XYZ file of C-alpha atoms in Angstrom:
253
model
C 103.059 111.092 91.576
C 105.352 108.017 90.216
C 104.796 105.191 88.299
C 104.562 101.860 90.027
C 107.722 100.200 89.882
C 107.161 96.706 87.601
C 107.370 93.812 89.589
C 109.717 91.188 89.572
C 108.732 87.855 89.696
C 111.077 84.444 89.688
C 110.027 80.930 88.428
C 108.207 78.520 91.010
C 110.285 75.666 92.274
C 109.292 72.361 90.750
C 107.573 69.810 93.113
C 106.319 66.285 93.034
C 103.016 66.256 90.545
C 100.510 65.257 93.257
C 101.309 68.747 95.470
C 101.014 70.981 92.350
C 97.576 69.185 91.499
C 96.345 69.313 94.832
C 97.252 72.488 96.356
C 94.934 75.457 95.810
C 96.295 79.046 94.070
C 96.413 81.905 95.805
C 98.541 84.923 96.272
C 99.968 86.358 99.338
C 99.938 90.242 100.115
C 100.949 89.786 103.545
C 104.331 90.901 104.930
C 104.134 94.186 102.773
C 104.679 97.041 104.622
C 101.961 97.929 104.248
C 84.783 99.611 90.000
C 84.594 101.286 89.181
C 82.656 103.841 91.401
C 79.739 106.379 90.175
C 81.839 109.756 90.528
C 82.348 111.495 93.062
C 85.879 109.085 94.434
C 88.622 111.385 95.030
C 91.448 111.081 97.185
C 94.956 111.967 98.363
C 98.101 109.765 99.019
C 100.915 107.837 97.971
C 102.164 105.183 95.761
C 102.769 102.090 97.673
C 105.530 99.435 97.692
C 105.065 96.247 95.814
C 103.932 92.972 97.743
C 105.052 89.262 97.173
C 102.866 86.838 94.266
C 102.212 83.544 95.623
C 100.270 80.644 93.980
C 98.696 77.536 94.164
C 96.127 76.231 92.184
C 91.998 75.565 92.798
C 90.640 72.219 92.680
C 88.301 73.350 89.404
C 91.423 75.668 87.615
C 94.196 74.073 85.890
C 97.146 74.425 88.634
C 100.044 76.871 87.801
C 102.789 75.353 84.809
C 106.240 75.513 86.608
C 107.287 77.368 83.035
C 105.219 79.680 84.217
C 107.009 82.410 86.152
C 106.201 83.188 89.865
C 107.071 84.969 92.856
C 108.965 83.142 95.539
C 107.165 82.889 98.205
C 103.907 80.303 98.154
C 101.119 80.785 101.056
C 97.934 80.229 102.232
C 94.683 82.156 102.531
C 95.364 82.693 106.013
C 98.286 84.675 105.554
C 96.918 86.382 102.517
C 94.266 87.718 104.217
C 95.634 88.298 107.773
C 95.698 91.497 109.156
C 98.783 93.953 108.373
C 99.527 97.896 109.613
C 99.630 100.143 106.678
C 100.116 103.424 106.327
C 99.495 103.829 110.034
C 95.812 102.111 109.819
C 95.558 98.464 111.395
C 93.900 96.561 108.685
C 91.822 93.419 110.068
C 92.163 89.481 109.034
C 89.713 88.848 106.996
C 87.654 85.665 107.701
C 88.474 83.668 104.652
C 86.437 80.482 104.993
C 83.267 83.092 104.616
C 83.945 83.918 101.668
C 83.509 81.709 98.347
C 86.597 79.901 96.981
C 85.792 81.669 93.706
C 86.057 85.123 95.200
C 89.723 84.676 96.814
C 92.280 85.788 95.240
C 94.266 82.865 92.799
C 96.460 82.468 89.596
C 94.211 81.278 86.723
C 94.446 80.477 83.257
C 93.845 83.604 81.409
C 90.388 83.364 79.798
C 90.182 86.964 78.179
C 92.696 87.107 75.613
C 93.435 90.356 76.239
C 97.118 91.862 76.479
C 99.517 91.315 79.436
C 99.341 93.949 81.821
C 95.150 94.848 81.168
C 92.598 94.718 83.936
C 89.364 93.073 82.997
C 86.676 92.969 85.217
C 83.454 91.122 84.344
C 80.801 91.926 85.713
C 78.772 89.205 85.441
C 81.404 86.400 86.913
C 82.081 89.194 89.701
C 85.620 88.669 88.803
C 88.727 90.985 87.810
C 91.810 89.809 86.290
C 94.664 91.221 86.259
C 96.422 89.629 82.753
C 100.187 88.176 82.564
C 102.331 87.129 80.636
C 102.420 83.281 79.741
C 98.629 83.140 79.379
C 98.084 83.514 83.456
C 96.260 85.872 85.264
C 95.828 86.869 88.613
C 91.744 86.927 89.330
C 90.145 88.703 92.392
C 86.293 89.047 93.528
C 85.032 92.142 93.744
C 81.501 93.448 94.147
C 79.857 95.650 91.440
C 77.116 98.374 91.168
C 73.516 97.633 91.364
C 71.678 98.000 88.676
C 71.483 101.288 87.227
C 74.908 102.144 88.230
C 77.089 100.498 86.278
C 79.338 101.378 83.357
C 81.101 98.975 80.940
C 83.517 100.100 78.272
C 87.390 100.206 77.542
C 89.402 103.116 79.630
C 93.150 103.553 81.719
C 94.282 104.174 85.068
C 95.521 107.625 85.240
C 96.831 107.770 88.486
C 96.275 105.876 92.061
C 95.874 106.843 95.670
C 96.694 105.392 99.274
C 93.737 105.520 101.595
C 92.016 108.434 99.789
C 89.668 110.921 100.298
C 85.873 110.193 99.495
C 83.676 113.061 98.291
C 79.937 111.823 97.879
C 78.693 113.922 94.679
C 75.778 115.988 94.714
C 73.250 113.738 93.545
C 74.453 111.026 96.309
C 74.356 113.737 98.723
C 70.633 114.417 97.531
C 69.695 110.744 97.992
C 71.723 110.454 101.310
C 71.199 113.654 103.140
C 73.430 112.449 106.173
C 76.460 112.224 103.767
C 76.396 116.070 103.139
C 79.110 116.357 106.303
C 81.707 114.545 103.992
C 80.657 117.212 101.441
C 84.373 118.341 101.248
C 85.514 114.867 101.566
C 85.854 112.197 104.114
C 89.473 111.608 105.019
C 91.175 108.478 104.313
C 90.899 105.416 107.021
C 89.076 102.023 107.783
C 85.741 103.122 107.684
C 86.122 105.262 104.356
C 84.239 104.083 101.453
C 87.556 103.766 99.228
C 88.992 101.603 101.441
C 93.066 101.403 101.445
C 93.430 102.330 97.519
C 91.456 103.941 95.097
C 92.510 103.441 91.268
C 91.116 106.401 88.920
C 89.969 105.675 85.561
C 90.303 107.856 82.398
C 89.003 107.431 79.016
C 90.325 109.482 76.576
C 92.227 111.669 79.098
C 89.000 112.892 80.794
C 87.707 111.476 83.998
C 84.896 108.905 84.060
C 84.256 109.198 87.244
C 84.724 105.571 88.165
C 87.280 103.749 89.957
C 88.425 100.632 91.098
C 88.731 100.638 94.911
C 89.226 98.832 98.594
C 86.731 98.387 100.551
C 86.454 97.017 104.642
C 82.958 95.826 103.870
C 85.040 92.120 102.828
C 81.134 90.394 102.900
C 80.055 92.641 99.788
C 82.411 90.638 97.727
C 80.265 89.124 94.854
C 77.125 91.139 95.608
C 75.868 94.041 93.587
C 75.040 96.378 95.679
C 77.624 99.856 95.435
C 76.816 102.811 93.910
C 78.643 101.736 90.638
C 82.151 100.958 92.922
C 84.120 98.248 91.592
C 85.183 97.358 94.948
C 87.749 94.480 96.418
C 88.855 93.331 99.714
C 91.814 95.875 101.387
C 94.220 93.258 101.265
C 93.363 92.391 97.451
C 93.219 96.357 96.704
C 96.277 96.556 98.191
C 98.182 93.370 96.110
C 96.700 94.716 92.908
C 97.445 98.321 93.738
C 101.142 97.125 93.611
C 101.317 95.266 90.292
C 100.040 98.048 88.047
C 101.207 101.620 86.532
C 99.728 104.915 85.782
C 98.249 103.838 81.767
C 97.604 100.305 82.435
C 94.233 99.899 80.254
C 91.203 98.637 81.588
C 88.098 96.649 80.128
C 85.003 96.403 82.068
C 82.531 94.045 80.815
């Protein structure tokens, strides 16, 4: 396995005040080529190329500072969440307008103080952010577990995966009888669990069992309802998988 590559960025081209206070942030990971879960998440794969940043700001969040550096390329929901091959799977658009503004992905002011380069997912807001430097971050919605199956606490990504294998554990298996034919795993595709990337999380160099992870089910963004999966959109999983490296720590909240 490698380390993701860091990615570049460049600043944002300045334009007239009313467009950068009226457009909305978001960030495209379109034209790539292209959690935490309760155990059992395993999977195979590669590392996968980094995707274009784009932003614009929300009509409640303070819109991007030009001083604040950027990618290039500036697009709308429609292209962020259009549908893309990758890694021989045909992905699908996602409907956008059905899902909350909140939930989409967006450049925000940074409101956990933590260090550039951490992933902080609260629970609560149904939000992770992904912090930068200049006192950004890039936000996503996710969905959490239900109650019961959730875990909070401070841990790292060890490694990541392309479309991975799923292997339900044993006591999943025992609640789900039907899922005993993935007992050796279920391979990687659109209607695996994992969705297009799985990110593995270690604390203290063991596993914990949880991970951070696609998912095709887009309308389960914002609910509470895996078992203990800290799941996002594919096309989100897929942008984030891109911007981080094996050690980046996590906080989950």
């Amino acid at each position: 396995m490698r380390e993701w590559p860091p990615h570049q960025v460049s600043p944002e081209s300045s334009e007239p005040a009313q467009m950068v206070l009226s457009r909305r942030a978001v960030l495209s990971g379109a034209g790539a080529t292209a959690v935490l879960a309760v155990s059992g998440c395993t999977s195979m794969g590669d590392m996968s190329s980094a995707f274009e940043l784009d932003t614009m700001s929300t009509g409640s969040i303070r819109p991007v500072r030009p001083s604040i550096s950027v990618d290039k390329h500036i697009t709308s929901p429609d292209v962020m969440y259009a549908g893309l091959t990758d890694g021989g799977f045909v992905v699908p658009a996602v409907p956008y307008l059905k899902v909350k503004p909140e939930f989409r992905r967006q450049i925000v002011v940074d409101p956990t103080g933590e260090a550039p380069g951490t992933i902080v997912i609260r629970l609560q807001e149904r939000h992770l952010y992904l912090v930068q430097q200049g006192g950004e971050a890039i936000r996503y919605g996710v969905g959490i577990g239900r109650d019961g199956f959730r875990w909070s606490g401070r841990a790292n990504v060890q490694y990541g995966r392309e479309w991975p294998t799923w292997t339900p554990p044993p006591e999943m298996i025992q609640r789900k009888p039907e899922l005993v034919k993935w007992k050796g795993g279920q391979p990687g595709g659109l209607d695996n669990p994992l969705g297009a990337r799985a990110l593995y999380l270690f604390q203290d160099g063991r596993d914990t069992g949880y991970r951070i992870h696609g998912s095709p089910e887009w309308w389960s963004i914002g609910q509470a309802m895996s078992s203990g999966c800290v799941r996002l959109i594919n096309q989100d999983i897929i942008d984030l998988y891109s911007r981080v490296s094996k050690r980046n720590p996590v906080l989950v909240a």
